[in-house]
GROMACS .gro file of C-alpha atoms in nm:
model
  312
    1UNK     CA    1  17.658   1.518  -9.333
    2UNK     CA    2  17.545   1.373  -9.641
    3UNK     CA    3  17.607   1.559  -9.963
    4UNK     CA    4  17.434   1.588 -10.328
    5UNK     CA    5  17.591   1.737 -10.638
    6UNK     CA    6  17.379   2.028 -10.601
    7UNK     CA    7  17.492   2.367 -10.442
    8UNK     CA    8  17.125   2.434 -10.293
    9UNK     CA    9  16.915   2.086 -10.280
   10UNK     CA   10  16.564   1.998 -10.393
   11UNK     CA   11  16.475   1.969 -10.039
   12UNK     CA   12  16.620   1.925  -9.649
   13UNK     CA   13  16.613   1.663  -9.392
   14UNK     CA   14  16.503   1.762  -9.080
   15UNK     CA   15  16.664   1.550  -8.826
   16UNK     CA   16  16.436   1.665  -8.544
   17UNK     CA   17  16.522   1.487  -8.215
   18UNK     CA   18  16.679   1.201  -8.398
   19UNK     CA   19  16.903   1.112  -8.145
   20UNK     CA   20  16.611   1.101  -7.889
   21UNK     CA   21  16.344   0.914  -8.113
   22UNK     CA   22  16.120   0.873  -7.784
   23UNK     CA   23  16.046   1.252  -7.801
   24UNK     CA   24  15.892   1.275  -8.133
   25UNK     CA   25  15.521   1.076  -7.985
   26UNK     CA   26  15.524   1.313  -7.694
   27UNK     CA   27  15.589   1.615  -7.881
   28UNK     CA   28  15.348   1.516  -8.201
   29UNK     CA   29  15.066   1.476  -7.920
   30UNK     CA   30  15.156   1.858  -7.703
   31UNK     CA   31  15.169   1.992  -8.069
   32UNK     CA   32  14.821   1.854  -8.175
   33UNK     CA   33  14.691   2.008  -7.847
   34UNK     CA   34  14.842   2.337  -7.803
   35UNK     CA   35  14.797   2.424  -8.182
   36UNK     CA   36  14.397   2.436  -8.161
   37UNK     CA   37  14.440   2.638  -7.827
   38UNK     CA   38  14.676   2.833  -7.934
   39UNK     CA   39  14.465   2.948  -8.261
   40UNK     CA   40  14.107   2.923  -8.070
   41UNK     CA   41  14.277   3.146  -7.735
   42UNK     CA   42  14.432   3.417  -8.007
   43UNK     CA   43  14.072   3.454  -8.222
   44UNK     CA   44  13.875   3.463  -7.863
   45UNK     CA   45  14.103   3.747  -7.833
   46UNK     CA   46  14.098   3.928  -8.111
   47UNK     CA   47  13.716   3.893  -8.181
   48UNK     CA   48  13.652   4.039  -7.760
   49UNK     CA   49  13.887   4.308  -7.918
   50UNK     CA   50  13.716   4.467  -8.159
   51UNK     CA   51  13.303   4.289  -8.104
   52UNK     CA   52  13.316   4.468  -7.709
   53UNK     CA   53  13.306   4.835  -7.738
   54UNK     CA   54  13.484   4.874  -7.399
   55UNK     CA   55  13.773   4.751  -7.541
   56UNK     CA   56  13.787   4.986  -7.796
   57UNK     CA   57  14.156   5.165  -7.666
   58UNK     CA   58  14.531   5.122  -7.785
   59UNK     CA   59  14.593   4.889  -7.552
   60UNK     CA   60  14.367   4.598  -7.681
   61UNK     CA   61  14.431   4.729  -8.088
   62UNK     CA   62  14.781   4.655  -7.979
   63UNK     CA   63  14.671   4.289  -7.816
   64UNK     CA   64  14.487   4.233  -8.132
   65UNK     CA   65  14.753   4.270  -8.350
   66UNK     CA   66  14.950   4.081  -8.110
   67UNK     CA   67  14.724   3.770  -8.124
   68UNK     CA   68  14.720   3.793  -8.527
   69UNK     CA   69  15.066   3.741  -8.530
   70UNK     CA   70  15.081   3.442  -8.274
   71UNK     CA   71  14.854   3.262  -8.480
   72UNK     CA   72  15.074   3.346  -8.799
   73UNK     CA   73  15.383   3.258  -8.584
   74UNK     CA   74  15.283   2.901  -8.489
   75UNK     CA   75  15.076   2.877  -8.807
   76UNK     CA   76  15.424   2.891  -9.021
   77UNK     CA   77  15.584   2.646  -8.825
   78UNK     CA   78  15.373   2.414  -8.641
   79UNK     CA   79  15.163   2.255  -8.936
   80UNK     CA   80  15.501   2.124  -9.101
   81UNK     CA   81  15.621   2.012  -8.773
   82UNK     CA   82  15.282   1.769  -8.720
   83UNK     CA   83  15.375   1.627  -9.029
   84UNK     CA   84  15.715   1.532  -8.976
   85UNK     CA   85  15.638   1.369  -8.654
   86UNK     CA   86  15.355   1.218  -8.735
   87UNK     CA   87  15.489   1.048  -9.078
   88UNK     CA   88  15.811   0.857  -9.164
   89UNK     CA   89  15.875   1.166  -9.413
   90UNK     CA   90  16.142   1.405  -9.249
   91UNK     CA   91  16.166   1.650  -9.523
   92UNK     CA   92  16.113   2.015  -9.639
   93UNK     CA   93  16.117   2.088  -9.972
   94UNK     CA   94  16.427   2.412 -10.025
   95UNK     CA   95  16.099   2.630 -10.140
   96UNK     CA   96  15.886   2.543  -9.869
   97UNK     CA   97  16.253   2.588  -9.618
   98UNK     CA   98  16.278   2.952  -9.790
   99UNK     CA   99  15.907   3.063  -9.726
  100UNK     CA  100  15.924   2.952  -9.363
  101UNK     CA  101  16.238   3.113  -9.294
  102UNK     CA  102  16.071   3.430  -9.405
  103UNK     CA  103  15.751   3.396  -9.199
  104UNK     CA  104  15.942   3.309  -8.943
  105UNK     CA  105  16.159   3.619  -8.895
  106UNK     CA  106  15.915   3.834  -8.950
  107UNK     CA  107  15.669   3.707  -8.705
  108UNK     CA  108  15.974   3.690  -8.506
  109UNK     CA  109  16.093   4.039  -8.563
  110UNK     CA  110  15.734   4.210  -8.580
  111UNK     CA  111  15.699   4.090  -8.193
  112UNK     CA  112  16.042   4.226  -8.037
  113UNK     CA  113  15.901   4.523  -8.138
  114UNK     CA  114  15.539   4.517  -8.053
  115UNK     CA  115  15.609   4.396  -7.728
  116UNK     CA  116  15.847   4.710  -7.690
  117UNK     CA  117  15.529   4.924  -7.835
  118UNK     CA  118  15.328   4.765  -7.597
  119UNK     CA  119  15.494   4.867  -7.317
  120UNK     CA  120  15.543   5.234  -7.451
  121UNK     CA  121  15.147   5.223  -7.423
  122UNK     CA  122  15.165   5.134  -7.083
  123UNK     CA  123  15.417   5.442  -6.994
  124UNK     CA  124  15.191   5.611  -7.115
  125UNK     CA  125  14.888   5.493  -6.961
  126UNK     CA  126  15.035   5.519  -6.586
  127UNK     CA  127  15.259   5.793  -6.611
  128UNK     CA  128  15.113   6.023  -6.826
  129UNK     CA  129  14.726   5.897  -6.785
  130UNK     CA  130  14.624   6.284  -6.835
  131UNK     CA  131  14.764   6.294  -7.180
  132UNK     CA  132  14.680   5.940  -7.282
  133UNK     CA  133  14.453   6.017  -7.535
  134UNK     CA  134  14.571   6.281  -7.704
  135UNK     CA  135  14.936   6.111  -7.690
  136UNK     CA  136  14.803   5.792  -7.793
  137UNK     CA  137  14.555   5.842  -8.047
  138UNK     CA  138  14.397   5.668  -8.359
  139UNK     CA  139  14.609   5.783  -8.640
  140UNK     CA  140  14.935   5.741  -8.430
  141UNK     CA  141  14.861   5.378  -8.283
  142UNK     CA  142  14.796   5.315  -8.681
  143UNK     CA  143  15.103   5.445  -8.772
  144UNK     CA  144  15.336   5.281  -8.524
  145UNK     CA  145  15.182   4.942  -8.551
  146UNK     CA  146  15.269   4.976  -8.950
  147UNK     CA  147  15.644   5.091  -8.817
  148UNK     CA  148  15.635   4.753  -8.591
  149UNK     CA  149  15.520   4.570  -8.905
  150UNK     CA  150  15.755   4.718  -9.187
  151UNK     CA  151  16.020   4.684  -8.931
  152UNK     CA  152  15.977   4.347  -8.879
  153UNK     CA  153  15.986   4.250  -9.285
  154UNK     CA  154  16.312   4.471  -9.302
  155UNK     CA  155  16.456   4.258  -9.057
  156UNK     CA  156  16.374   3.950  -9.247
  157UNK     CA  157  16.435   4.037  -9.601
  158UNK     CA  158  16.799   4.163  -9.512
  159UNK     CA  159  16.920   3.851  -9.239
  160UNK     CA  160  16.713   3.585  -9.420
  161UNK     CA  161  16.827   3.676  -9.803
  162UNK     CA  162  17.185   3.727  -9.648
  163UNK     CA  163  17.203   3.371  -9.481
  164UNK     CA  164  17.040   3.233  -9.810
  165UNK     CA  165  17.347   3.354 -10.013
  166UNK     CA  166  17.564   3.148  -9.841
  167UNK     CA  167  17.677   2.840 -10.008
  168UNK     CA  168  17.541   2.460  -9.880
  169UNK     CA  169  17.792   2.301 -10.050
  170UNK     CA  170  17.517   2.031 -10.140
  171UNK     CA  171  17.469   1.940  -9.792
  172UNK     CA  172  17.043   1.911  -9.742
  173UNK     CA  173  17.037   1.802  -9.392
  174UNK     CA  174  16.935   2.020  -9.096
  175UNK     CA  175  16.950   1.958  -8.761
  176UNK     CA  176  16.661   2.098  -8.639
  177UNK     CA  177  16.290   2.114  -8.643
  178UNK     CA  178  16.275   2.386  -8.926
  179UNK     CA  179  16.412   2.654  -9.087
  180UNK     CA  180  16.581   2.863  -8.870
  181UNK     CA  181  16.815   3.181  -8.984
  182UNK     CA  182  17.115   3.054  -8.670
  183UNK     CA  183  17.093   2.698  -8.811
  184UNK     CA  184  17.111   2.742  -9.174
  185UNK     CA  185  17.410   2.980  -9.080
  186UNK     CA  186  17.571   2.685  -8.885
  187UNK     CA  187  17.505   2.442  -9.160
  188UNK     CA  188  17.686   2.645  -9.422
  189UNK     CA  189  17.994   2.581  -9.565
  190UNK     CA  190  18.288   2.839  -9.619
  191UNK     CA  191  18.328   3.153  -9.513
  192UNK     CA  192  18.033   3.253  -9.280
  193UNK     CA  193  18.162   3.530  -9.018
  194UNK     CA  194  18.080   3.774  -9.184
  195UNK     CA  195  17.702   3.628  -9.184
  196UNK     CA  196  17.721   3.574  -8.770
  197UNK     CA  197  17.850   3.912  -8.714
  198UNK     CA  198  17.598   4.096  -8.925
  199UNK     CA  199  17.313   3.803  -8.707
  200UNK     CA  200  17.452   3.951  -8.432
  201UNK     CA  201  17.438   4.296  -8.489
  202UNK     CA  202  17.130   4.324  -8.588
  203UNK     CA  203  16.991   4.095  -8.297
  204UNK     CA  204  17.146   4.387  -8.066
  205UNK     CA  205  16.900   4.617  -8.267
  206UNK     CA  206  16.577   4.409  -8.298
  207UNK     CA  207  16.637   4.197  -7.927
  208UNK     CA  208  16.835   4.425  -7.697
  209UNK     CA  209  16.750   4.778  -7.777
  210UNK     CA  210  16.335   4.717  -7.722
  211UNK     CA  211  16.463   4.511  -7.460
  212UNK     CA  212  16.604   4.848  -7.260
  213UNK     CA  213  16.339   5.037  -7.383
  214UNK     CA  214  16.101   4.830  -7.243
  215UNK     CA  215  16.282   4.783  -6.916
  216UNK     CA  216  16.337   5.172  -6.923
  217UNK     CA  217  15.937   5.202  -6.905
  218UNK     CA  218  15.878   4.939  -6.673
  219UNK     CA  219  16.116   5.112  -6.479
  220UNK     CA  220  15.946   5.422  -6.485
  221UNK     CA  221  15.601   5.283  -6.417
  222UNK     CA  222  15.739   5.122  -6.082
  223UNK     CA  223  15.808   5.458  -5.966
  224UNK     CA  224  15.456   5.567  -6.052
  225UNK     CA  225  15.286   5.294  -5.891
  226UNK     CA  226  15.467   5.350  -5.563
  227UNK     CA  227  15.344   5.681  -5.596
  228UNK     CA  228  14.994   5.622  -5.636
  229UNK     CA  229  14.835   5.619  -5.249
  230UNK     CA  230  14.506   5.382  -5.333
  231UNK     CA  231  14.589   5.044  -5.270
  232UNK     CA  232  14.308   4.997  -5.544
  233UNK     CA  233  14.476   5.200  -5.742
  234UNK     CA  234  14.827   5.016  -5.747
  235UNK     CA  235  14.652   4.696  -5.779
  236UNK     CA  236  14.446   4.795  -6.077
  237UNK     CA  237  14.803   4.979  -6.234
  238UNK     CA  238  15.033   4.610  -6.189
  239UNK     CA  239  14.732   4.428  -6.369
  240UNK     CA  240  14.739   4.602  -6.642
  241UNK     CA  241  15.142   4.576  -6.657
  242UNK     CA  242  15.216   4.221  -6.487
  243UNK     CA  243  15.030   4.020  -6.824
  244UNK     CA  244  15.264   4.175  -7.040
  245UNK     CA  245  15.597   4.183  -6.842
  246UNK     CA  246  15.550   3.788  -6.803
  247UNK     CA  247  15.454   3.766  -7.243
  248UNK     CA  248  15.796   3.960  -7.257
  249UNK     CA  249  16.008   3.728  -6.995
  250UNK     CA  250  15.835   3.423  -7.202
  251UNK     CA  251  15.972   3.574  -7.534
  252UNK     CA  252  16.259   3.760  -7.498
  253UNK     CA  253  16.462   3.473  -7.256
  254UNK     CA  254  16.480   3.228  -7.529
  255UNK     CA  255  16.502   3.473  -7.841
  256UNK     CA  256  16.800   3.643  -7.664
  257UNK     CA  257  16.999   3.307  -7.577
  258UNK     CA  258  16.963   3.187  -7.975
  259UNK     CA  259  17.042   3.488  -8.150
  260UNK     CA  260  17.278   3.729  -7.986
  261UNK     CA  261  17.537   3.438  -7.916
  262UNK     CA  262  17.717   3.326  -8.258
  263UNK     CA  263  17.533   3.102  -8.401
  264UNK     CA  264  17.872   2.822  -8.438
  265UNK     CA  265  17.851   2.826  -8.015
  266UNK     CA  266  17.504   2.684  -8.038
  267UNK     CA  267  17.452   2.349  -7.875
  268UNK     CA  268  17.280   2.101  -8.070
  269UNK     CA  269  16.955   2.068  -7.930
  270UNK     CA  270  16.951   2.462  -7.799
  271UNK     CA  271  16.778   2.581  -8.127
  272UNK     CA  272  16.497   2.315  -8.127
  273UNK     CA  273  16.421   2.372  -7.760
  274UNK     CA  274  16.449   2.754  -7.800
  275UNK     CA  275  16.203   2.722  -8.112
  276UNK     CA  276  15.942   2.529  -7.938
  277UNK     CA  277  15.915   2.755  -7.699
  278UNK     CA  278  15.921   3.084  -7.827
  279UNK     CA  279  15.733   2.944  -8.178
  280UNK     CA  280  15.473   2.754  -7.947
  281UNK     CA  281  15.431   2.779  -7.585
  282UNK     CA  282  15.482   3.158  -7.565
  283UNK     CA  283  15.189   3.186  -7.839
  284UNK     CA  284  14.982   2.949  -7.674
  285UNK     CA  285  14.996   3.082  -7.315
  286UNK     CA  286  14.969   3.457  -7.414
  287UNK     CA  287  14.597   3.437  -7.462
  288UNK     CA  288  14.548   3.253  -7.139
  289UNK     CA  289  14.802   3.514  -6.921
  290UNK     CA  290  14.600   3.820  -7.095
  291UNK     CA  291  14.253   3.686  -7.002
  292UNK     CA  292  14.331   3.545  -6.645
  293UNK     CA  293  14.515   3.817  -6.533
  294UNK     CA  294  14.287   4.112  -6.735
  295UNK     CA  295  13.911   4.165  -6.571
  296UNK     CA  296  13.808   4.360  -6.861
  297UNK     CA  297  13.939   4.070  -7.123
  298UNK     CA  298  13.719   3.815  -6.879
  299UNK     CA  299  13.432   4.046  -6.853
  300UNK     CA  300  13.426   4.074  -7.229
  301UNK     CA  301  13.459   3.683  -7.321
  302UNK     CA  302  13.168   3.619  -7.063
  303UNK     CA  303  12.943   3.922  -7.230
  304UNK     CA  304  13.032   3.727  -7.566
  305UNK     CA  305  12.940   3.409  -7.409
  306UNK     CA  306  12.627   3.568  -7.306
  307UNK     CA  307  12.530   3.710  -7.635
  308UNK     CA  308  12.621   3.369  -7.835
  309UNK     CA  309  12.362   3.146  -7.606
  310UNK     CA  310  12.086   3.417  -7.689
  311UNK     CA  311  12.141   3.414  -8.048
  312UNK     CA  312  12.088   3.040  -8.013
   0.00000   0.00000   0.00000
């Protein structure tokens, strides 16, 4: 890797897919399409959210909040990215690298455990529907969607001013797409495994403990649907569920194989892949598996639609 005199450079090369140049037109163009969707599909949702009194409930406050941080998720990556593959310019200024790397793990953090919230709501919904609103009321959906939030910035500030201490040895290239916490750890120089174990360890809190929690409570709302004797009534109970099982398959497969492995037994092209996906297509198909699958979400966007053409 090239070098410069400096132990942190001005800026970084991002290699990209620069040993597979014919991927960068492709990818520019699925960026430049998915980005708009992604952004118009998350504000469709939040606006039904909190425009359609119906959907007034925990469930779609937690949605909301979920769709806010998509569009900050792809929104700190996926602007940068356009830019390097549509221009000759493969750079990131070490500023610019340090903000991202932030964003990043938070949004990244904040939604391994919303998802986990998510699906706490849902428990509660199907297994306790008696108690729903009294369990899950007003002040304490506030209160644990500012837990999800402040838990998510902990995460950052303490893995992504860790990996920043280490020393670059002047190297400013990165092979990758963007600032990522596993690749800057792989790029540094001298002793760094200290830096993968503490990665690790705190990937086993933030990835696979909501991870059994939320398989714990999917768990236990299997039993209650096979317990519930309408047909109607099961089918109605899986809706609800099935959209958000899939948003957690779609997130937690790829965030799992990048950051509980050590981040020096990462292939070369694994974080790039990884990235796209769970930093794009995850963001831009939640909106799409929450309305398709979700009458009330569909009945809402058309009662919008409605309302928009009279106003006209």
């Amino acid at each position: 890797m090239p070098r410069i005199n400096e132990t942190y450079p001005k800026e970084f090369i991002l290699l990209g897919f620069a040993n597979h140049p014919w991927l960068e037109l492709p990818l520019f163009i699925i960026l430049l399409i998915t980005y708009p969707m992604a952004m118009m599909g998350n504000i469709a949702i939040i606006l039904v959210s909190r425009l359609d009194p119906q959907l007034h409930s925990p469930m779609y406050f937690f949605l909301t909040n979920l769709s806010f941080l998509d569009m900050c998720y792809t929104t700190s990556i996926v602007p940068q990215m356009l830019f390097n593959l549509g221009t000759s310019i493969k750079t990131i200024s070490y500023a610019g690298c340090v903000v991202q790397l932030y964003f990043f793990s938070i949004m990244g953090g904040t939604e391994c455990l919303l998802l986990a919230l998510m699906s706490f709501d849902r428990y509660v919904a199907i297994c306790r529907p008696l108690h729903y609103s009294l369990i899950m009321n007003q002040r304490l959906c506030i209160l644990l969607v500012s837990f999800v939030w402040l838990g998510g910035m902990t995460y950052a500030f303490l893995e992504a001013t860790l990996t920043l201490q280490l020393p670059l040895c002047g190297i400013n290239t990165l092979d990758h797409l963007l600032c990522e916490i596993p690749v800057l750890i792989n790029t540094a120089c001298g002793e760094k495994e200290a830096n993968e174990l503490i990665l690790s360890v705190v990937c086993i809190f933030m990835l696979a403990i909501p991870l059994c929690l939320i398989l714990s409570s999917y768990a236990s709302i299997g039993r209650a649907i096979l317990k519930i004797k309408s047909s109607e009534g099961r089918k109605k109970a899986f809706g609800t569920c099935s959209s958000h099982l899939i948003v957690v398959l779609l997130f937690y497969g790829p965030a799992i194989s990048m950051y509980i492995q050590p981040p020096s037994s990462i292939t070369r092209d694994q974080p790039k892949f990884m990235a796209l996906f769970y930093g794009v297509v995850t963001p831009t198909l939640n909106p799409f598996i929450y309305t398709l699958r979700n009458k009330d979400v569909k009945g809402a966007l058309s009662r919008l639609g409605r309302s928009i053409i009279r106003c006209k």
